[in-house]
Coordinates of C-alpha atoms in Angstrom, one line a residue:
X1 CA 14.5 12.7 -42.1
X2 CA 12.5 9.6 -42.7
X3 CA 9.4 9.1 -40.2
X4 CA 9.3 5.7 -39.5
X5 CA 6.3 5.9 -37.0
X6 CA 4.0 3.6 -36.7
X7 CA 0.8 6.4 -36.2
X8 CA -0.8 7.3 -39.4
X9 CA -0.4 10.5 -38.0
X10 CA 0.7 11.6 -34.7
X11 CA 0.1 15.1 -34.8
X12 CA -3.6 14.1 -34.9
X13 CA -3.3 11.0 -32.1
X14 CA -5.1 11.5 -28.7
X15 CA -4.2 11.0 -25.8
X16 CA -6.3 10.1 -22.6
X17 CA -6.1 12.7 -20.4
X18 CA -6.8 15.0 -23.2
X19 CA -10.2 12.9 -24.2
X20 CA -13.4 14.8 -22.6
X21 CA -15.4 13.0 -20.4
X22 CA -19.2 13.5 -19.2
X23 CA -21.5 13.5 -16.1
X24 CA -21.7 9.7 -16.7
X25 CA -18.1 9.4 -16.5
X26 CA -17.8 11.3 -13.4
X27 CA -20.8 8.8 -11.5
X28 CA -19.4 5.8 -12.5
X29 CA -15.7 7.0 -11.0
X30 CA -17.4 8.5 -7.9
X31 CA -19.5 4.6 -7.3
X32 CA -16.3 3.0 -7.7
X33 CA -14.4 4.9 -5.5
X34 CA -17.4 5.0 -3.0
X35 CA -17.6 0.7 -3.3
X36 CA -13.9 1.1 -2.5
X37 CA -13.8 2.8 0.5
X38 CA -16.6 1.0 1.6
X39 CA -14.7 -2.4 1.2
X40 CA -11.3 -1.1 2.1
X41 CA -12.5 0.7 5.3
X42 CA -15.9 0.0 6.6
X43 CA -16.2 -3.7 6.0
X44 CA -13.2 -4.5 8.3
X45 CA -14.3 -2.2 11.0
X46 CA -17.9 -3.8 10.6
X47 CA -15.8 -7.5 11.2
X48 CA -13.7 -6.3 14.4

């Protein structure tokens, strides 16, 4: 069977969700989702 992908090698390709991630990582997501609650929730009640 030919392999005709395009991977050098797919056994050895990662993917995302199987990528570690840090402390730093984990801030940054928890200031975004805090800016976004803020914006998507407080901000309009702030307006009324």
């Amino acid at each position: 069977m030919d392999d005709h992908s395009h991977e050098p090698d797919p056994e050895k390709r990662v993917t995302a969700p199987m990528q570690e991630f840090g402390g730093r990582e984990v801030g940054i997501g928890a200031a975004v989702t805090l800016i976004g609650l803020l914006l998507a929730y407080v901000l309009p009640a702030l307006l009324i």
